Each structure stands twice: as C-alpha cells, then as structure tokens.
Amino acid sequence: MADSQQISTGAKTGAHADLAVNMLHSPKERAVEYALGFCALVSVLTTLGIAAVLLVESLHFFAEVSIVEFLTETRWTPQFIDKHFGIWPLLSGTLLVTVIAALVALPIGLMSAIFIAEYAPERVRKILKPGLELLAGIPTVVYGYFALTFVTPLLQTFVPGLNIYNALSAGIVVGVMIIPMVSSLSEDAIRAVPRSLAEGAYALGATRIEVVLRVMVPGAVSGIVASFILALSRAIGETMIVTLAAGAMPNLTANPAESVQTMTAFIVNVSLGDTPQGTVEFYSLFAVGLVLFLMTLSMNFLANLIIRRYRERY
Amino acid sequence: MTASQQYNERLERRRRKGLVFSVLLFLATTSGLVVLVTLIVDVVVQGAQWLDWEFLTRFPSRIPENAGIKSAIVGSLWMILLTAAISVPIGVASALYLEEYAPRGWLLKIIQININNLAGIPSVVYGILGLTLFVRFFALGRSLLAGALTMALLILPIIVISAQEALRAIPEGIRESAFALGATRRQVVWSHLLPMSAPSIMTGVILALSRAIGETAPLIMIGALTFIAFLPTSALDPFTVLPIQIFNWTARPQADFQGLAAAGIIILMVVLFLMNLSAILLRNYFEKYRAR
C-alpha cells in the first residue's frame, strides 16, 4: 500500500522530469558523450599539433637564419661549410615538378572526366572508372620505382642529355598519379550540371561536342577548377616519387632535364641522412615543412571553398 | 550558295570535329589505363625471377642473392594491426559524435572543415609531427608504436569521413523508432547504428588501412630502419615495412637490388589487391544481404 502510494505521488510530481534526467543526464550517457566528443577533438588536436610543431621548431631555425635570408637568398646549401638557406631552389624544384605534373594530369584528367560523364556507355563506364581509381591506390614508392627504372630510361632515348635524376620523369609520373583526382572530382562536377541545360542545347541543334564544351564544362567550371587545385596541392606534397626520381640537388633551374630537389625530398633526405638533431640543418626541415604545410593548406582551403560555393548554385 | 547548303557544309564540319574530339577523349581516358598496365607488366617482368619462397623467408642482406623480405612483411603486419587498433576506435567514435551527438553549429562546422583539410595535408608533414611528438617528445624512439601512432593520425580523417557517410545512410526512422521505445542515445548507437553501419564502416576501414600499408614518407621521417635482421617482439621495437624496404632497394644503383625492389613491389601489390578485393566483396555481400 505504501509502495503504490509512493509510486503514484512520484508519477504526479515528477516522473516526466525523472525520466528526462534519467535518459539525457545519467552519468553513463554523459560519459559516453564526452568520450566520443574527446575522440572527435583528436582531429582538431592533430591540426593544432602540426601547426604548433612546425611553428615552434621553425623558431629554432629562424633564430639563426633570418626570415629575409630564407625568402630572398637563392642558394640552399645546408650540407656545405658555407651554409646558405634560401628556400628558392627547393621551391623552384617543387614548382617545376608540379607544372610538369599539371601539364600531364589536367588535360588527361579533364578529358577522362568528360568521356566518362558524357560519352561512355554504362558498361564501359563501369570498367573505366574503377580502372582509373586504381591509379590512385598504387603506393607512391611504387610510382617512384617506375619513374626511376622505367620512365627515365625510356625518356633518355628521346631526350639527349637527360640526367638519371630529373624533374621531367618525376613530374610525368606525379601527373599520372593525380589523374584520378582530377577525373573523379571533375566528373562529379559535370554530372552536377542539370540535365535540362544539356537537353536545351541539344534541342537548339547543337552537336554533342558543342553541348559538352559550351554548356557542360562551363557549367561545371568551378568544380573543375577545385579539382585542379586539389590535384596540384597533392602534387606539391608528393614525396616518394620525387625523392627517388628527381634527385637531391637543390637547383634553381627551369630545365626539366636537370636534377632538382623538391621541398618534400629535402625533408626526407634530412631524416635519411645522419644530420645531428639540434643543428640548424636539422631545424631547417621544419621551416621547409612549414612552407609546404601553408601552401597545401591554403590550396585545400581554397578548393573546398569553391566546392561549397558551386554546390549551392544549382 | 544557298543558306541551307552552307548549313549542310558546316554541319558536316561540326560532325567531323565532334568525331575527332571523341576519339581524343577516348585516347586520353585509356592512356591512364595504359600506364597502369605498363607499370604492372614492368614490375612483374623485373621482379618475377627474384620471387621465390626463400625471398619471403629470408632477412635483408647486402648480397642480393641472399636478400629476403621477411622482416618487412612481419613489420607491415604489426604496423597495420597496431594502426587499426588505434585509429578505428577513435575514428568511429569521432564519426558517432559528429553525426549523432554534436549540436549543429559553428563548432561542428569547424571540426568538419578541419577533417576535410586534414585529409589533404601531405603525408610527409604527418611524419614531421610523428618525429617531434612521438619519437622525441613522448620518447617512444623509432619504434613500431611511434610509427603506428603517426599512421593512425594520417588515416584518421579517411576513417571518420567514411564512417560518417555510413551513419548518414541509415534512415532517420530507425533512430526515431528506437527513441520512441524509450531507448537512450547510447542504446540507439550500440543496438542499431553500429551493427547496421558496421559493413560499410569496415569497407572504409580496409580502404584506409590499404592507404597506410603503402605509405612510406611518414615512416622514413620517424626513422624506421631499413636494415633489420630480426623480427620485432613488442610494439617498442625498431622495425621496417614493405614500402621502406622497397624504397631502400630502389635507391641503390645496382640492378640486382632493383630486381629485388620489383619483387617486393609484387608482394605489396598482392597484399593491396587482396585488401581491396575483400573490401569490395564485403560491400557486395552486405548489399545483397540487405536487399533481401
């Protein structure tokens, strides 16, 4: 009797509130929520960690080498007795490889995207698309092997005076690696253009190529540009291909037949060699890493911004 | 010449232009595949003669004829298991929080943008983080654990993004009906969302791990040794992995070592192929299962 009375008063006064407390604020529920939330913070902490490590360790470098020298000097000779730390040779090496990669990947990637999106019948599409995506799944060290032992000897038969380590071979293979990035993102962008626009153009008597070049591609241009930027940022950050095939010579040149060192290859070479920790040569890898990080981060940010814009448009 | 004649003439030209263009498009699309096939054929031709049982069961050696890849295979297995053990729980938990718990707002937006950007950071930068944080600051040395932690951070964004997609694919009605029966959010997650999304999460995890198994640069950064003539017995031991062994052999000038590199690449590609195949089979199996 007493029990049932207690229950009934309970029900009258606050069973609803009890239930709510029970469900949403029980310690166990909260513990789970906080634990999951902490895991979600790991990704934020990773970004902060990368930024902090690069900034703090670069300070050791910039304590000995002025930022002006870093940005204006044209020699990069950390291993020599007469040390110079000018980022330009590494930057030009990176840009040279990236430009060659872009010349390979942007046209081929965009043309593949157009073919897969507009021309290929469903059956062919089902083979081509995963086939191209396989290119993105091949480990970069395998591409590096391919560039050094297959592409370079092949190119040497056409290009006289081609160094064993050269920007051309590395750039071409980096380009092949990023084809799938350009093609799959550009294809998505082309498919996002409303079908009615294409049909309107067909109704006016346009041929297929005219529809593609004058309607679909212009309609998808922001997505295509975003895919270009993402692919190039990937090329800038690519490490193993350039370490194996482009060489280890910081070289301020625009000649693709010469050996160059990219920023990523320099970073790897410092940690491969026996550079003692705590020296200015060792800390220079953080300064180079910081430049690399800022370049790729801003490119990714820009691309994501463009993607978000164009999604809202249609 | 009448207008209609002019039109017909021009139409002929336009059609020809279209034909040329479509052939060009086809050639461009297949050129990527041609390179892929060339790469595979080249590797197989170069590496096949080095590939035998001894190659799999011997330690690396300075004499090409005696060199094997045993320590690299075992190291890669350790690396993958440790990386999975670290990154899968954190990745799935992050996705659960972002999709099921987090209040919609600027904080969620920032975390999401951050995850998308993390996926685009070069792997060598993760290597710098691993070198500074795990190897030096936490004094883990050049160990398997330091390598696995670095790899786990590297593939975390991929796992989070694919797990989020898996969770988003579950109809809202499932959650609502469970809530209507009085289940708490935790119970909904454990009893409905995780079991239902498990196959697609698994697929994403396998693909992320197959990225990790081929990564070289971050492990070179943390100083994974290339000449290891023993097997690791704990997570704190030094190690080598398949891609690093391949890199080491490729970088040597002697042709024999490049043959060894090709043989190592065959092993790595077979492992990758099996992982991708299992991801595809898993997805197909559960798609069929769900359709019934």
Short mmCIF file of N, CA, C and O in Angstrom, two decimals, chain B residues 108-194:
data_model
loop_
_atom_site.label_atom_id
_atom_site.label_comp_id
_atom_site.label_asym_id
_atom_site.label_seq_id
_atom_site.Cartn_x
_atom_site.Cartn_y
_atom_site.Cartn_z
N LEU B 108 30.73 22.37 -34.86
CA LEU B 108 30.66 21.20 -35.73
C LEU B 108 31.22 21.53 -37.11
O LEU B 108 31.96 20.75 -37.71
N LYS B 109 30.85 22.71 -37.59
CA LYS B 109 31.30 23.14 -38.91
C LYS B 109 32.83 23.21 -38.96
O LYS B 109 33.46 22.77 -39.92
N ILE B 110 33.41 23.79 -37.89
CA ILE B 110 34.87 23.93 -37.86
C ILE B 110 35.53 22.56 -37.84
O ILE B 110 36.48 22.31 -38.58
N ILE B 111 35.00 21.65 -37.00
CA ILE B 111 35.59 20.31 -36.92
C ILE B 111 35.52 19.64 -38.29
O ILE B 111 36.47 19.02 -38.75
N GLN B 112 34.38 19.81 -38.96
CA GLN B 112 34.18 19.16 -40.26
C GLN B 112 35.14 19.72 -41.31
O GLN B 112 35.78 18.96 -42.04
N ILE B 113 35.25 21.03 -41.37
CA ILE B 113 36.19 21.66 -42.32
C ILE B 113 37.61 21.18 -42.01
O ILE B 113 38.39 20.85 -42.91
N ASN B 114 37.90 21.11 -40.70
CA ASN B 114 39.23 20.68 -40.27
C ASN B 114 39.54 19.26 -40.75
O ASN B 114 40.63 18.99 -41.25
N ILE B 115 38.54 18.37 -40.62
CA ILE B 115 38.77 16.99 -41.04
C ILE B 115 39.00 16.93 -42.56
O ILE B 115 39.91 16.24 -43.03
N ASN B 116 38.21 17.68 -43.31
CA ASN B 116 38.41 17.70 -44.76
C ASN B 116 39.79 18.21 -45.13
O ASN B 116 40.43 17.71 -46.05
N ASN B 117 40.26 19.25 -44.41
CA ASN B 117 41.58 19.78 -44.71
C ASN B 117 42.69 18.83 -44.30
O ASN B 117 43.70 18.71 -44.98
N LEU B 118 42.48 18.13 -43.17
CA LEU B 118 43.49 17.17 -42.71
C LEU B 118 43.76 16.12 -43.77
O LEU B 118 44.89 15.68 -43.97
N ALA B 119 42.69 15.70 -44.46
CA ALA B 119 42.84 14.66 -45.48
C ALA B 119 43.74 15.12 -46.61
O ALA B 119 44.26 14.30 -47.36
N GLY B 120 43.96 16.44 -46.74
CA GLY B 120 44.78 16.93 -47.84
C GLY B 120 46.19 17.33 -47.45
O GLY B 120 46.95 17.78 -48.29
N ILE B 121 46.54 17.16 -46.17
CA ILE B 121 47.89 17.52 -45.75
C ILE B 121 48.86 16.44 -46.21
O ILE B 121 48.59 15.26 -46.06
N PRO B 122 50.00 16.83 -46.79
CA PRO B 122 50.96 15.83 -47.29
C PRO B 122 51.40 14.88 -46.18
O PRO B 122 51.58 15.30 -45.04
N SER B 123 51.60 13.62 -46.56
CA SER B 123 51.92 12.62 -45.53
C SER B 123 53.25 12.91 -44.87
O SER B 123 53.45 12.58 -43.70
N VAL B 124 54.16 13.56 -45.59
CA VAL B 124 55.47 13.82 -45.01
C VAL B 124 55.36 14.80 -43.83
O VAL B 124 56.12 14.73 -42.87
N VAL B 125 54.32 15.66 -43.88
CA VAL B 125 54.10 16.58 -42.76
C VAL B 125 53.65 15.81 -41.51
O VAL B 125 54.06 16.11 -40.39
N TYR B 126 52.82 14.78 -41.73
CA TYR B 126 52.47 13.91 -40.60
C TYR B 126 53.73 13.26 -40.03
O TYR B 126 53.84 13.03 -38.83
N GLY B 127 54.66 12.95 -40.93
CA GLY B 127 55.92 12.37 -40.49
C GLY B 127 56.69 13.32 -39.57
O GLY B 127 57.25 12.91 -38.56
N ILE B 128 56.67 14.62 -39.92
CA ILE B 128 57.34 15.62 -39.08
C ILE B 128 56.68 15.65 -37.70
O ILE B 128 57.34 15.69 -36.67
N LEU B 129 55.33 15.60 -37.70
CA LEU B 129 54.61 15.59 -36.43
C LEU B 129 55.00 14.36 -35.61
O LEU B 129 55.29 14.46 -34.41
N GLY B 130 55.01 13.20 -36.27
CA GLY B 130 55.35 11.96 -35.57
C GLY B 130 56.76 11.99 -35.00
O GLY B 130 56.99 11.60 -33.86
N LEU B 131 57.69 12.52 -35.80
CA LEU B 131 59.08 12.60 -35.36
C LEU B 131 59.20 13.46 -34.10
O LEU B 131 59.86 13.10 -33.13
N THR B 132 58.53 14.61 -34.12
CA THR B 132 58.67 15.53 -32.99
C THR B 132 57.88 15.06 -31.77
O THR B 132 58.37 15.05 -30.65
N LEU B 133 56.62 14.65 -32.03
CA LEU B 133 55.72 14.36 -30.91
C LEU B 133 55.98 12.97 -30.33
O LEU B 133 56.22 12.81 -29.13
N PHE B 134 55.95 11.95 -31.17
CA PHE B 134 56.00 10.58 -30.65
C PHE B 134 57.44 10.11 -30.42
O PHE B 134 57.75 9.55 -29.37
N VAL B 135 58.32 10.36 -31.41
CA VAL B 135 59.68 9.84 -31.28
C VAL B 135 60.47 10.62 -30.23
O VAL B 135 61.12 10.04 -29.37
N ARG B 136 60.37 11.97 -30.28
CA ARG B 136 61.21 12.76 -29.39
C ARG B 136 60.49 13.17 -28.12
O ARG B 136 60.97 12.94 -27.02
N PHE B 137 59.30 13.77 -28.22
CA PHE B 137 58.63 14.31 -27.04
C PHE B 137 58.15 13.20 -26.10
O PHE B 137 58.41 13.22 -24.90
N PHE B 138 57.46 12.21 -26.65
CA PHE B 138 57.00 11.09 -25.81
C PHE B 138 58.07 10.01 -25.67
O PHE B 138 57.83 8.98 -25.05
N ALA B 139 59.22 10.24 -26.30
CA ALA B 139 60.38 9.34 -26.17
C ALA B 139 60.04 7.89 -26.47
O ALA B 139 60.49 6.97 -25.82
N LEU B 140 59.22 7.68 -27.51
CA LEU B 140 58.92 6.30 -27.91
C LEU B 140 60.03 5.75 -28.79
O LEU B 140 60.04 4.57 -29.11
N GLY B 141 60.95 6.60 -29.19
CA GLY B 141 62.03 6.15 -30.05
C GLY B 141 61.51 5.80 -31.43
O GLY B 141 60.37 6.13 -31.79
N ARG B 142 62.38 5.13 -32.20
CA ARG B 142 61.99 4.80 -33.59
C ARG B 142 61.28 3.47 -33.58
O ARG B 142 61.68 2.52 -34.23
N SER B 143 60.18 3.39 -32.82
CA SER B 143 59.53 2.11 -32.56
C SER B 143 58.29 1.93 -33.42
O SER B 143 57.77 2.87 -34.03
N LEU B 144 57.81 0.68 -33.44
CA LEU B 144 56.55 0.36 -34.09
C LEU B 144 55.42 1.24 -33.58
O LEU B 144 54.59 1.72 -34.35
N LEU B 145 55.40 1.47 -32.25
CA LEU B 145 54.29 2.23 -31.67
C LEU B 145 54.31 3.67 -32.21
O LEU B 145 53.25 4.20 -32.59
N ALA B 146 55.49 4.29 -32.25
CA ALA B 146 55.58 5.65 -32.78
C ALA B 146 55.11 5.69 -34.23
O ALA B 146 54.37 6.60 -34.63
N GLY B 147 55.50 4.67 -35.01
CA GLY B 147 55.07 4.61 -36.40
C GLY B 147 53.57 4.43 -36.52
O GLY B 147 52.92 5.10 -37.33
N ALA B 148 53.02 3.54 -35.70
CA ALA B 148 51.59 3.25 -35.78
C ALA B 148 50.77 4.46 -35.36
O ALA B 148 49.73 4.75 -35.95
N LEU B 149 51.24 5.19 -34.34
CA LEU B 149 50.50 6.40 -33.92
C LEU B 149 50.49 7.43 -35.04
O LEU B 149 49.47 8.05 -35.33
N THR B 150 51.64 7.60 -35.71
CA THR B 150 51.72 8.54 -36.82
C THR B 150 50.76 8.13 -37.94
O THR B 150 50.00 8.94 -38.47
N MET B 151 50.81 6.84 -38.30
CA MET B 151 49.93 6.32 -39.35
C MET B 151 48.47 6.48 -38.97
O MET B 151 47.62 6.77 -39.82
N ALA B 152 48.18 6.25 -37.67
CA ALA B 152 46.79 6.34 -37.22
C ALA B 152 46.27 7.76 -37.43
O ALA B 152 45.15 7.96 -37.93
N LEU B 153 47.09 8.77 -37.10
CA LEU B 153 46.66 10.15 -37.32
C LEU B 153 46.47 10.42 -38.81
O LEU B 153 45.56 11.14 -39.22
N LEU B 154 47.34 9.81 -39.63
CA LEU B 154 47.28 10.04 -41.08
C LEU B 154 45.98 9.51 -41.69
O LEU B 154 45.38 10.16 -42.54
N ILE B 155 45.55 8.32 -41.24
CA ILE B 155 44.34 7.75 -41.87
C ILE B 155 43.07 8.08 -41.11
O ILE B 155 41.98 7.75 -41.57
N LEU B 156 43.21 8.75 -39.96
CA LEU B 156 42.02 9.08 -39.18
C LEU B 156 40.96 9.84 -39.99
O LEU B 156 39.79 9.46 -39.97
N PRO B 157 41.35 10.90 -40.73
CA PRO B 157 40.33 11.62 -41.49
C PRO B 157 39.57 10.72 -42.47
O PRO B 157 38.35 10.87 -42.63
N ILE B 158 40.29 9.78 -43.10
CA ILE B 158 39.62 8.90 -44.07
C ILE B 158 38.58 8.04 -43.35
O ILE B 158 37.46 7.86 -43.82
N ILE B 159 38.97 7.51 -42.19
CA ILE B 159 38.04 6.65 -41.45
C ILE B 159 36.85 7.46 -40.97
O ILE B 159 35.70 7.02 -41.10
N VAL B 160 37.09 8.65 -40.45
CA VAL B 160 35.98 9.47 -39.94
C VAL B 160 35.00 9.77 -41.07
O VAL B 160 33.79 9.60 -40.93
N ILE B 161 35.54 10.21 -42.22
CA ILE B 161 34.66 10.61 -43.32
C ILE B 161 33.84 9.42 -43.81
O ILE B 161 32.62 9.53 -44.01
N SER B 162 34.46 8.23 -43.94
CA SER B 162 33.69 7.09 -44.44
C SER B 162 32.69 6.60 -43.39
O SER B 162 31.58 6.19 -43.74
N ALA B 163 33.06 6.66 -42.11
CA ALA B 163 32.11 6.23 -41.07
C ALA B 163 30.94 7.21 -41.00
O ALA B 163 29.79 6.80 -40.77
N GLN B 164 31.22 8.50 -41.21
CA GLN B 164 30.12 9.47 -41.22
C GLN B 164 29.15 9.18 -42.35
O GLN B 164 27.93 9.25 -42.17
N GLU B 165 29.71 8.84 -43.52
CA GLU B 165 28.83 8.52 -44.65
C GLU B 165 27.99 7.29 -44.34
O GLU B 165 26.80 7.23 -44.66
N ALA B 166 28.62 6.30 -43.69
CA ALA B 166 27.88 5.08 -43.33
C ALA B 166 26.73 5.41 -42.37
O ALA B 166 25.62 4.90 -42.52
N LEU B 167 26.99 6.27 -41.40
CA LEU B 167 25.94 6.61 -40.43
C LEU B 167 24.83 7.42 -41.09
O LEU B 167 23.65 7.25 -40.77
N ARG B 168 25.21 8.30 -42.01
CA ARG B 168 24.21 9.13 -42.68
C ARG B 168 23.29 8.28 -43.55
O ARG B 168 22.15 8.68 -43.82
N ALA B 169 23.80 7.13 -44.01
CA ALA B 169 22.99 6.29 -44.90
C ALA B 169 21.90 5.54 -44.13
O ALA B 169 21.00 4.97 -44.75
N ILE B 170 21.96 5.53 -42.80
CA ILE B 170 20.92 4.84 -42.02
C ILE B 170 19.70 5.76 -41.94
O ILE B 170 19.82 6.92 -41.54
N PRO B 171 18.51 5.24 -42.30
CA PRO B 171 17.32 6.09 -42.31
C PRO B 171 17.03 6.67 -40.92
O PRO B 171 17.22 5.99 -39.91
N GLU B 172 16.57 7.91 -40.91
CA GLU B 172 16.25 8.59 -39.65
C GLU B 172 15.20 7.80 -38.86
O GLU B 172 15.19 7.79 -37.63
N GLY B 173 14.29 7.11 -39.58
CA GLY B 173 13.20 6.37 -38.94
C GLY B 173 13.70 5.32 -37.95
O GLY B 173 13.04 5.06 -36.92
N ILE B 174 14.85 4.71 -38.26
CA ILE B 174 15.42 3.70 -37.36
C ILE B 174 15.69 4.33 -35.99
O ILE B 174 15.32 3.79 -34.95
N ARG B 175 16.32 5.49 -36.02
CA ARG B 175 16.64 6.17 -34.76
C ARG B 175 15.36 6.56 -34.04
O ARG B 175 15.22 6.33 -32.84
N GLU B 176 14.42 7.14 -34.80
CA GLU B 176 13.21 7.66 -34.16
C GLU B 176 12.40 6.54 -33.52
O GLU B 176 11.88 6.70 -32.41
N SER B 177 12.31 5.39 -34.20
CA SER B 177 11.51 4.32 -33.61
C SER B 177 12.17 3.80 -32.35
O SER B 177 11.49 3.45 -31.37
N ALA B 178 13.51 3.76 -32.32
CA ALA B 178 14.18 3.31 -31.11
C ALA B 178 13.99 4.31 -29.98
O ALA B 178 13.69 3.93 -28.84
N PHE B 179 14.10 5.59 -30.30
CA PHE B 179 13.87 6.62 -29.27
C PHE B 179 12.44 6.52 -28.76
O PHE B 179 12.17 6.67 -27.55
N ALA B 180 11.51 6.25 -29.66
CA ALA B 180 10.10 6.19 -29.27
C ALA B 180 9.85 5.06 -28.29
O ALA B 180 8.94 5.12 -27.47
N LEU B 181 10.68 4.02 -28.35
CA LEU B 181 10.53 2.91 -27.41
C LEU B 181 11.26 3.20 -26.10
O LEU B 181 11.31 2.35 -25.22
N GLY B 182 11.83 4.37 -25.99
CA GLY B 182 12.46 4.76 -24.73
C GLY B 182 13.95 4.49 -24.65
O GLY B 182 14.54 4.57 -23.59
N ALA B 183 14.55 4.15 -25.78
CA ALA B 183 15.99 3.90 -25.75
C ALA B 183 16.74 5.21 -25.56
O ALA B 183 16.29 6.26 -26.02
N THR B 184 17.85 5.13 -24.87
CA THR B 184 18.70 6.31 -24.76
C THR B 184 19.56 6.38 -26.02
O THR B 184 19.64 5.42 -26.78
N ARG B 185 20.24 7.53 -26.18
CA ARG B 185 21.06 7.70 -27.37
C ARG B 185 22.16 6.63 -27.44
O ARG B 185 22.46 6.09 -28.50
N ARG B 186 22.73 6.34 -26.25
CA ARG B 186 23.78 5.34 -26.20
C ARG B 186 23.26 3.98 -26.68
O ARG B 186 23.91 3.27 -27.43
N GLN B 187 22.03 3.65 -26.23
CA GLN B 187 21.46 2.36 -26.63
C GLN B 187 21.17 2.34 -28.12
O GLN B 187 21.37 1.31 -28.78
N VAL B 188 20.69 3.47 -28.65
CA VAL B 188 20.42 3.52 -30.09
C VAL B 188 21.72 3.27 -30.87
O VAL B 188 21.76 2.49 -31.81
N VAL B 189 22.77 3.92 -30.39
CA VAL B 189 24.05 3.77 -31.07
C VAL B 189 24.52 2.32 -31.04
O VAL B 189 24.88 1.74 -32.07
N TRP B 190 24.48 1.72 -29.84
CA TRP B 190 25.02 0.36 -29.70
C TRP B 190 24.17 -0.69 -30.38
O TRP B 190 24.68 -1.61 -30.99
N SER B 191 22.85 -0.57 -30.24
CA SER B 191 21.99 -1.67 -30.69
C SER B 191 21.57 -1.50 -32.15
O SER B 191 21.28 -2.48 -32.81
N HIS B 192 21.52 -0.29 -32.65
CA HIS B 192 21.05 -0.09 -34.02
C HIS B 192 22.13 0.44 -34.96
O HIS B 192 22.41 -0.16 -35.98
N LEU B 193 22.69 1.60 -34.59
CA LEU B 193 23.52 2.30 -35.58
C LEU B 193 24.82 1.56 -35.87
O LEU B 193 25.18 1.38 -37.04
N LEU B 194 25.51 1.11 -34.81
CA LEU B 194 26.78 0.43 -35.07
C LEU B 194 26.61 -0.88 -35.84
O LEU B 194 27.28 -1.10 -36.84
#
